[in-house]
Amino acid sequence: MHAQNFPLPLLHSIISFLCFLITSSPSYGQEDKQYSTCNSSYTCGNIQNISFPFWGGDRPQECGLPQFKLTCEANQDPLIHIDGHNFRVLGINGDNQTMRIARNDLEEDICPDRFGNTSFNDPLLRYGPDFGILILFYACPFDIPSEWKNFTFSCNNTGESSHGFYPDQSFISFWGPQYGSCERNVIVPVLLTAFKRFQDQGSTKILELLKQGFDVVYNKSLVCMACERSGGLCWSETDFAEPTCLCRDRTYSYYCGFVQEQGVFHL
Ligand SMILES: *[C@@H]1O[C@H](CO)[C@@H](O)[C@H](O)[C@H]1NC(C)=O
Ligand SMILES: *[C@@H]1O[C@H](CO)[C@@H](O)[C@H](O)[C@H]1NC(C)=O
Ligand SMILES: *[C@@H]1O[C@H](CO)[C@@H](O)[C@H](O)[C@H]1NC(C)=O
Ligand SMILES: *[C@@H]1O[C@H](CO)[C@@H](O)[C@H](O)[C@H]1NC(C)=O
Ligand SMILES: *[C@@H]1O[C@H](CO)[C@@H](O)[C@H](O)[C@H]1NC(C)=O
Ligand SMILES: *[C@@H]1O[C@H](CO)[C@@H](O)[C@H](O)[C@H]1NC(C)=O
Ligand SMILES: *[C@@H]1O[C@H](CO)[C@@H](O)[C@H](O)[C@H]1NC(C)=O
């Protein structure tokens, strides 16, 4: 008798609710495995919350892009290898996709064992706006103009002493064929504001300047930004021809909740 008095619509609702619980309960306990792997936070030195496109440490390679591997050494900021050089990562700003890096080989010694220009052939990287170029001339067989004496340094690692200096715009007036006779020149980016500050102070601490590093902008793809905005995580396959976005429950194409088969946006 009791059942007959029970309002049918309510019973229907309860059954629906039970069915809902049964069909959807697995997704509460079962987070997408790839998602929980790449949701891991990675801290190295002073750099916290390291996420896509970086990987290394707790984050396996599939959580990032191949060229953004970070190597963590004890009690130091991470290293990244770009176009033949190791760089110390001094900071990562995920909001404007900028990292500040400094050449690792010039960290302690202005005269590296292996010379090489700093250049980026990776299309994902470009210099930040506060960017200046420093040219280091090594082993120049002539006297450095007195105006540049504060910017000279000496090298000692080849057995014979050598010197070089770094110029700014006014260097143009000293530029001449003799600079071609310096054994090498090496191009290193610096923060323009830091360079000007050092110059104004008449500072001779070139290493201190180089240690401050320079900014590099790494562009995330539009597909990745759409994925992140929907609460998902980008990973190594986000940019491929069949882009995938890692979401809590499963992977989706493009962004969380996007069901491509139906061509409908469920958000
Ligand atoms: C994992 O994801 C959740 C929800 O998106 C977030 O609150 C949490 O901070 C993430 N954990 C890490 C370590 O990123
Ligand atoms: C790291 O991420 C967590 C969770 O998103 C946030 O609460 C924390 O402030 C972040 N820390 C830094 C240093 O950005
Ligand atoms: C750096 O680049 C300059 C200009 O392209 C070149 O003259 C110089 O030889 C390069 N230095 C090294 C060490 O490759
Ligand atoms: C990076 O993004 C900026 C602004 O969205 C754009 O102007 C620039 O062309 C992009 N660079 C690359 C290499 O994709
Ligand atoms: C990114 O943000 C930081 C901190 O707000 C700022 O110092 C830096 O200049 C910005 N970089 C770019 C490329 O906008
Ligand atoms: C050059 O090397 C010698 C021997 O290692 C050292 O005594 C001297 O101080 C060095 N000179 C400079 C300018 O670094
Ligand atoms: C060179 O350095 C000295 C001492 O730091 C300073 O007094 C002088 O003004 C500097 N010269 C130039 C041309 O910057």
Tab-separated table of C-alpha atoms and ligand atoms in Angstrom:
chain	number	residue	atom	x	y	z
A	1	MET	CA	0.000	0.000	0.000
A	2	HIS	CA	2.822	2.252	0.875
A	3	ALA	CA	4.386	2.026	-2.571
A	4	GLN	CA	1.170	3.094	-4.247
A	5	ASN	CA	1.091	6.290	-2.198
A	6	PHE	CA	4.633	7.079	-3.179
A	7	PRO	CA	4.571	9.776	-5.863
A	8	LEU	CA	5.679	8.228	-9.111
A	9	PRO	CA	7.723	11.181	-10.411
A	10	LEU	CA	9.785	11.184	-7.218
A	11	LEU	CA	10.421	7.448	-7.490
A	12	HIS	CA	11.493	7.998	-11.057
A	13	SER	CA	13.909	10.702	-9.909
A	14	ILE	CA	15.406	8.440	-7.272
A	15	ILE	CA	15.921	5.629	-9.766
A	16	SER	CA	17.481	8.052	-12.212
A	17	PHE	CA	19.733	9.364	-9.507
A	18	LEU	CA	20.798	5.840	-8.524
A	19	CYS	CA	21.519	5.010	-12.161
A	20	PHE	CA	23.507	8.217	-12.420
A	21	LEU	CA	25.558	7.280	-9.377
A	22	ILE	CA	26.226	3.780	-10.693
A	23	THR	CA	27.276	4.911	-14.165
A	24	SER	CA	29.302	7.894	-13.086
A	25	SER	CA	30.878	6.707	-9.850
A	26	PRO	CA	34.007	5.199	-11.433
A	27	SER	CA	35.119	8.641	-12.607
A	28	TYR	CA	35.189	9.929	-9.019
A	29	GLY	CA	37.765	7.455	-7.814
A	30	GLN	CA	39.552	6.932	-11.099
A	31	GLU	CA	41.388	9.992	-12.202
A	32	ASP	CA	42.915	9.762	-15.624
A	33	LYS	CA	46.329	8.206	-15.073
A	34	GLN	CA	48.159	10.478	-17.476
A	35	TYR	CA	46.483	13.476	-15.861
A	36	SER	CA	47.623	12.632	-12.353
A	37	THR	CA	51.143	11.956	-13.641
A	38	CYS	CA	51.420	15.328	-15.354
A	39	ASN	CA	49.571	17.178	-12.579
A	40	SER	CA	52.643	16.611	-10.437
A	41	SER	CA	54.401	19.745	-9.353
A	42	TYR	CA	58.145	19.981	-9.735
A	43	THR	CA	60.358	22.163	-7.584
A	44	CYS	CA	64.059	22.630	-8.183
A	45	GLY	CA	66.202	25.190	-6.389
A	46	ASN	CA	64.231	28.418	-6.195
A	47	ILE	CA	61.947	27.480	-9.064
A	48	GLN	CA	58.550	26.262	-7.930
A	49	ASN	CA	55.460	24.971	-9.673
A	50	ILE	CA	57.290	23.888	-12.794
A	51	SER	CA	54.730	22.770	-15.356
A	52	PHE	CA	54.212	22.395	-19.107
A	53	PRO	CA	56.166	22.683	-21.390
A	54	PHE	CA	58.896	21.734	-18.912
A	55	TRP	CA	59.651	18.227	-17.755
A	56	GLY	CA	62.287	16.498	-15.653
A	57	GLY	CA	62.391	15.464	-12.020
A	58	ASP	CA	58.946	14.156	-11.074
A	59	ARG	CA	57.591	14.960	-14.484
A	60	PRO	CA	58.228	12.307	-17.149
A	61	GLN	CA	59.032	13.386	-20.683
A	62	GLU	CA	55.490	12.956	-21.977
A	63	CYS	CA	54.346	15.799	-19.686
A	64	GLY	CA	56.400	18.362	-21.613
A	65	LEU	CA	58.014	19.157	-24.921
A	66	PRO	CA	61.322	17.421	-25.727
A	67	GLN	CA	63.501	20.541	-25.781
A	68	PHE	CA	62.252	21.787	-22.393
A	69	LYS	CA	64.015	19.223	-20.264
A	70	LEU	CA	65.183	20.572	-16.915
A	71	THR	CA	68.051	18.969	-15.051
A	72	CYS	CA	68.023	19.492	-11.333
A	73	GLU	CA	71.262	19.470	-9.374
A	74	ALA	CA	71.307	19.456	-5.587
A	75	ASN	CA	70.499	22.838	-4.053
A	76	GLN	CA	70.773	24.660	-7.371
A	77	ASP	CA	68.391	26.086	-9.908
A	78	PRO	CA	67.717	23.782	-12.851
A	79	LEU	CA	69.714	23.632	-16.075
A	80	ILE	CA	68.245	23.616	-19.557
A	81	HIS	CA	70.173	22.712	-22.704
A	82	ILE	CA	69.530	24.903	-25.732
A	83	ASP	CA	71.446	24.805	-29.003
A	84	GLY	CA	74.693	23.491	-27.603
A	85	HIS	CA	74.829	25.352	-24.292
A	86	ASN	CA	73.642	24.708	-20.783
A	87	PHE	CA	71.731	27.565	-19.206
A	88	ARG	CA	70.878	28.115	-15.572
A	89	VAL	CA	67.141	28.724	-15.202
A	90	LEU	CA	66.803	31.685	-12.822
A	91	GLY	CA	63.047	32.059	-13.063
A	92	ILE	CA	59.958	30.870	-14.884
A	93	ASN	CA	56.908	33.063	-15.287
A	94	GLY	CA	54.082	30.879	-16.518
A	95	ASP	CA	51.715	33.839	-16.884
A	96	ASN	CA	53.642	35.502	-19.683
A	97	GLN	CA	55.546	32.369	-20.703
A	98	THR	CA	58.931	33.842	-19.956
A	99	MET	CA	61.982	32.217	-18.461
A	100	ARG	CA	65.101	33.993	-17.296
A	101	ILE	CA	68.248	32.054	-18.072
A	102	ALA	CA	71.999	32.587	-17.901
A	103	ARG	CA	74.857	30.826	-19.647
A	104	ASN	CA	76.146	28.169	-17.314
A	105	ASP	CA	79.672	28.094	-18.781
A	106	LEU	CA	80.100	31.830	-18.125
A	107	GLU	CA	78.775	31.592	-14.585
A	108	GLU	CA	82.131	31.490	-12.821
A	109	ASP	CA	84.611	32.190	-15.579
A	110	ILE	CA	84.400	34.773	-18.345
A	111	CYS	CA	86.809	32.641	-20.361
A	112	PRO	CA	85.014	29.383	-21.078
A	113	ASP	CA	86.791	26.239	-22.171
A	114	ARG	CA	84.560	26.020	-25.188
A	115	PHE	CA	83.521	29.240	-26.892
A	116	GLY	CA	80.246	29.620	-28.680
A	117	ASN	CA	77.645	32.246	-29.437
A	118	THR	CA	74.309	32.153	-27.709
A	119	SER	CA	71.740	31.609	-30.407
A	120	PHE	CA	68.334	30.017	-30.549
A	121	ASN	CA	67.305	28.141	-33.624
A	122	ASP	CA	64.199	26.817	-31.923
A	123	PRO	CA	61.104	28.451	-33.452
A	124	LEU	CA	59.373	28.243	-30.059
A	125	LEU	CA	61.884	30.636	-28.472
A	126	ARG	CA	62.498	34.336	-28.836
A	127	TYR	CA	64.153	37.010	-26.724
A	128	GLY	CA	62.140	39.063	-24.252
A	129	PRO	CA	61.701	42.824	-24.663
A	130	ASP	CA	64.457	43.872	-22.192
A	131	PHE	CA	67.165	42.472	-24.401
A	132	GLY	CA	70.651	43.644	-25.295
A	133	ILE	CA	73.631	42.093	-26.984
A	134	LEU	CA	77.054	41.841	-25.472
A	135	ILE	CA	79.989	40.959	-27.669
A	136	LEU	CA	82.980	39.558	-25.852
A	137	PHE	CA	86.249	39.850	-27.774
A	138	TYR	CA	88.986	37.478	-26.781
A	139	ALA	CA	92.706	37.631	-27.389
A	140	CYS	CA	92.873	40.953	-29.178
A	141	PRO	CA	96.400	41.819	-30.383
A	142	PHE	CA	96.052	45.575	-29.826
A	143	ASP	CA	95.419	48.073	-27.067
A	144	ILE	CA	91.861	48.511	-25.916
A	145	PRO	CA	90.739	52.179	-26.172
A	146	SER	CA	91.004	53.847	-22.774
A	147	GLU	CA	87.267	54.611	-22.764
A	148	TRP	CA	86.711	50.883	-22.609
A	149	LYS	CA	89.254	50.036	-19.956
A	150	ASN	CA	86.517	49.457	-17.395
A	151	PHE	CA	85.048	46.817	-19.642
A	152	THR	CA	88.162	44.804	-20.153
A	153	PHE	CA	88.917	41.483	-18.565
A	154	SER	CA	91.687	38.986	-18.894
A	155	CYS	CA	91.770	35.319	-19.655
A	156	ASN	CA	94.257	32.912	-18.281
A	157	ASN	CA	93.113	29.427	-19.117
A	158	THR	CA	95.107	28.978	-22.306
A	159	GLY	CA	98.352	29.588	-20.475
A	160	GLU	CA	98.849	32.921	-22.171
A	161	SER	CA	96.999	35.952	-20.916
A	162	SER	CA	94.452	37.536	-23.216
A	163	HIS	CA	91.863	40.239	-22.996
A	164	GLY	CA	88.603	41.339	-24.452
A	165	PHE	CA	85.835	43.766	-23.776
A	166	TYR	CA	82.217	44.347	-24.359
A	167	PRO	CA	80.785	47.261	-26.239
A	168	ASP	CA	77.531	49.132	-26.415
A	169	GLN	CA	76.262	51.520	-29.079
A	170	SER	CA	79.172	53.944	-28.687
A	171	PHE	CA	81.478	51.089	-29.561
A	172	ILE	CA	80.671	51.801	-33.219
A	173	SER	CA	83.142	54.684	-33.116
A	174	PHE	CA	85.937	52.273	-32.170
A	175	TRP	CA	84.916	49.609	-34.571
A	176	GLY	CA	87.510	48.910	-37.182
A	177	PRO	CA	89.191	46.127	-39.062
A	178	GLN	CA	91.452	45.414	-36.105
A	179	TYR	CA	88.596	43.769	-34.214
A	180	GLY	CA	88.625	41.057	-36.805
A	181	SER	CA	92.087	40.203	-35.560
A	182	CYS	CA	90.818	39.258	-32.103
A	183	GLU	CA	91.042	35.510	-31.869
A	184	ARG	CA	87.362	35.103	-31.137
A	185	ASN	CA	84.230	36.989	-30.408
A	186	VAL	CA	81.285	35.606	-28.570
A	187	ILE	CA	77.783	37.022	-28.603
A	188	VAL	CA	75.862	36.800	-25.336
A	189	PRO	CA	72.423	38.299	-24.648
A	190	VAL	CA	71.945	40.355	-21.488
A	191	LEU	CA	69.153	42.311	-19.850
A	192	LEU	CA	69.456	45.761	-21.420
A	193	THR	CA	68.423	47.551	-18.216
A	194	ALA	CA	71.049	45.613	-16.246
A	195	PHE	CA	73.733	46.415	-18.818
A	196	LYS	CA	72.926	50.143	-18.675
A	197	ARG	CA	73.012	50.074	-14.895
A	198	PHE	CA	76.422	48.436	-14.899
A	199	GLN	CA	77.689	50.899	-17.461
A	200	ASP	CA	76.426	53.903	-15.490
A	201	GLN	CA	78.194	52.600	-12.407
A	202	GLY	CA	81.408	52.112	-14.379
A	203	SER	CA	81.270	48.554	-13.173
A	204	THR	CA	83.858	46.036	-14.190
A	205	LYS	CA	81.921	43.068	-12.953
A	206	ILE	CA	81.070	41.431	-16.239
A	207	LEU	CA	80.380	38.107	-14.590
A	208	GLU	CA	77.872	39.753	-12.266
A	209	LEU	CA	76.081	41.102	-15.309
A	210	LEU	CA	76.068	37.781	-17.132
A	211	LYS	CA	74.815	36.029	-14.003
A	212	GLN	CA	71.652	38.114	-14.127
A	213	GLY	CA	70.779	36.335	-17.342
A	214	PHE	CA	68.263	37.366	-19.959
A	215	ASP	CA	64.637	36.658	-20.772
A	216	VAL	CA	63.417	34.109	-23.248
A	217	VAL	CA	59.782	33.835	-24.272
A	218	TYR	CA	58.519	30.373	-25.044
A	219	ASN	CA	55.245	30.358	-26.877
A	220	LYS	CA	52.575	27.899	-25.975
A	221	SER	CA	50.366	26.960	-28.874
A	222	LEU	CA	46.803	28.240	-29.120
A	223	VAL	CA	45.616	24.659	-28.762
A	224	CYS	CA	47.489	24.397	-25.455
A	225	MET	CA	46.125	27.668	-24.146
A	226	ALA	CA	42.570	26.580	-24.923
A	227	CYS	CA	43.214	23.311	-23.100
A	228	GLU	CA	44.593	25.071	-20.016
A	229	ARG	CA	41.744	27.550	-19.922
A	230	SER	CA	39.287	24.668	-19.725
A	231	GLY	CA	41.095	23.331	-16.648
A	232	GLY	CA	43.127	20.765	-18.565
A	233	LEU	CA	46.825	20.099	-18.800
A	234	CYS	CA	48.884	20.237	-21.954
A	235	TRP	CA	51.310	17.405	-22.545
A	236	SER	CA	53.599	16.183	-25.288
A	237	GLU	CA	50.740	15.309	-27.623
A	238	THR	CA	48.796	18.522	-27.308
A	239	ASP	CA	50.374	20.034	-30.383
A	240	PHE	CA	50.184	17.085	-32.680
A	241	ALA	CA	47.840	16.803	-35.616
A	242	GLU	CA	45.328	15.109	-33.303
A	243	PRO	CA	45.696	17.365	-30.288
A	244	THR	CA	44.790	16.004	-26.908
A	245	CYS	CA	44.090	17.792	-23.656
A	246	LEU	CA	44.561	15.986	-20.341
A	247	CYS	CA	41.536	16.427	-18.129
A	248	ARG	CA	40.619	15.013	-14.736
A	249	ASP	CA	38.403	12.223	-16.023
A	250	ARG	CA	39.972	11.429	-19.400
A	251	THR	CA	41.705	13.003	-22.359
A	252	TYR	CA	39.724	15.111	-24.784
A	253	SER	CA	40.492	16.627	-28.139
A	254	TYR	CA	41.316	20.313	-27.840
A	255	TYR	CA	39.839	21.003	-24.378
A	256	CYS	CA	38.065	19.455	-21.423
A	257	GLY	CA	34.498	18.518	-22.215
A	258	PHE	CA	34.894	18.854	-25.953
A	259	VAL	CA	33.281	15.813	-27.502
A	260	GLN	CA	34.357	15.783	-31.073
A	261	GLU	CA	32.201	12.839	-32.185
A	262	GLN	CA	29.024	14.802	-31.543
A	263	GLY	CA	30.366	18.067	-32.810
A	264	VAL	CA	28.800	19.723	-29.751
A	265	PHE	CA	30.564	21.778	-27.138
A	266	HIS	CA	29.736	20.357	-23.683
A	267	LEU	CA	31.356	22.547	-21.066
B	1	LIG	C1	46.283	18.966	-9.522
B	1	LIG	O1	45.063	19.472	-10.039
B	1	LIG	C2	44.226	20.089	-9.109
B	1	LIG	C3	42.943	20.469	-9.776
B	1	LIG	O2	43.166	20.892	-11.082
B	1	LIG	C4	44.895	21.276	-8.471
B	1	LIG	O3	44.067	21.846	-7.485
B	1	LIG	C5	46.188	20.827	-7.866
B	1	LIG	O4	46.881	21.951	-7.373
B	1	LIG	C6	47.033	20.116	-8.892
B	1	LIG	N1	48.218	19.629	-8.258
B	1	LIG	C7	49.379	19.947	-8.692
B	1	LIG	C8	50.502	19.379	-7.920
B	1	LIG	O5	49.562	20.665	-9.655
B	2	LIG	C1	52.162	26.963	-6.745
B	2	LIG	O1	50.866	26.519	-7.087
B	2	LIG	C2	49.979	26.472	-5.992
B	2	LIG	C3	48.689	25.854	-6.467
B	2	LIG	O2	48.342	26.315	-7.723
B	2	LIG	C4	49.812	27.886	-5.446
B	2	LIG	O3	48.963	27.843	-4.330
B	2	LIG	C5	51.157	28.444	-5.045
B	2	LIG	O4	51.028	29.785	-4.643
B	2	LIG	C6	52.115	28.381	-6.202
B	2	LIG	N1	53.419	28.795	-5.762
B	2	LIG	C7	54.162	29.633	-6.464
B	2	LIG	C8	55.477	29.988	-5.863
B	2	LIG	O5	53.823	30.099	-7.535
B	3	LIG	C1	79.868	34.350	-33.095
B	3	LIG	O1	79.162	34.998	-34.150
B	3	LIG	C2	79.963	35.940	-34.850
B	3	LIG	C3	79.065	36.667	-35.839
B	3	LIG	O2	78.289	35.766	-36.547
B	3	LIG	C4	81.124	35.222	-35.523
B	3	LIG	O3	81.927	36.163	-36.187
B	3	LIG	C5	81.942	34.506	-34.463
B	3	LIG	O4	82.967	33.757	-35.063
B	3	LIG	C6	81.071	33.586	-33.634
B	3	LIG	N1	81.846	33.073	-32.533
B	3	LIG	C7	81.966	31.768	-32.296
B	3	LIG	C8	82.838	31.404	-31.136
B	3	LIG	O5	81.400	30.931	-32.949
B	4	LIG	C1	54.606	34.091	-29.952
B	4	LIG	O1	53.458	34.819	-29.577
B	4	LIG	C2	53.489	36.171	-29.958
B	4	LIG	C3	52.280	36.846	-29.372
B	4	LIG	O2	51.188	35.972	-29.340
B	4	LIG	C4	53.542	36.265	-31.479
B	4	LIG	O3	53.586	37.618	-31.862
B	4	LIG	C5	54.789	35.548	-31.975
B	4	LIG	O4	54.818	35.545	-33.362
B	4	LIG	C6	54.833	34.120	-31.460
B	4	LIG	N1	56.120	33.556	-31.817
B	4	LIG	C7	56.259	32.342	-32.285
B	4	LIG	C8	57.656	31.946	-32.570
B	4	LIG	O5	55.306	31.600	-32.459
B	5	LIG	C1	56.813	38.793	-17.595
B	5	LIG	O1	56.409	39.226	-16.318
B	5	LIG	C2	57.476	39.636	-15.487
B	5	LIG	C3	56.931	39.924	-14.114
B	5	LIG	O2	55.725	40.584	-14.194
B	5	LIG	C4	58.154	40.842	-16.123
B	5	LIG	O3	59.233	41.245	-15.331
B	5	LIG	C5	58.648	40.472	-17.526
B	5	LIG	O4	59.176	41.604	-18.165
B	5	LIG	C6	57.516	39.905	-18.351
B	5	LIG	N1	58.062	39.415	-19.607
B	5	LIG	C7	57.500	39.663	-20.789
B	5	LIG	C8	58.163	39.072	-21.965
B	5	LIG	O5	56.489	40.332	-20.905
B	6	LIG	C1	96.493	33.085	-14.057
B	6	LIG	O1	96.789	31.768	-13.578
B	6	LIG	C2	97.765	31.760	-12.541
B	6	LIG	C3	98.043	30.295	-12.226
B	6	LIG	O2	96.865	29.541	-12.169
B	6	LIG	C4	97.215	32.520	-11.340
B	6	LIG	O3	98.208	32.541	-10.315
B	6	LIG	C5	96.901	33.952	-11.756
B	6	LIG	O4	96.320	34.647	-10.684
B	6	LIG	C6	95.958	33.945	-12.923
B	6	LIG	N1	95.745	35.289	-13.409
B	6	LIG	C7	94.544	35.801	-13.633
B	6	LIG	C8	94.514	37.181	-14.148
B	6	LIG	O5	93.505	35.167	-13.451
B	7	LIG	C1	85.769	53.162	-14.407
B	7	LIG	O1	85.650	52.666	-13.084
B	7	LIG	C2	86.057	53.598	-12.111
B	7	LIG	C3	86.015	52.908	-10.761
B	7	LIG	O2	84.891	52.100	-10.651
B	7	LIG	C4	85.151	54.831	-12.177
B	7	LIG	O3	85.560	55.777	-11.232
B	7	LIG	C5	85.216	55.430	-13.586
B	7	LIG	O4	84.297	56.486	-13.705
B	7	LIG	C6	84.913	54.386	-14.618
B	7	LIG	N1	85.124	54.930	-15.946
B	7	LIG	C7	84.210	54.879	-16.905
B	7	LIG	C8	84.609	55.449	-18.238
B	7	LIG	O5	83.114	54.376	-16.753
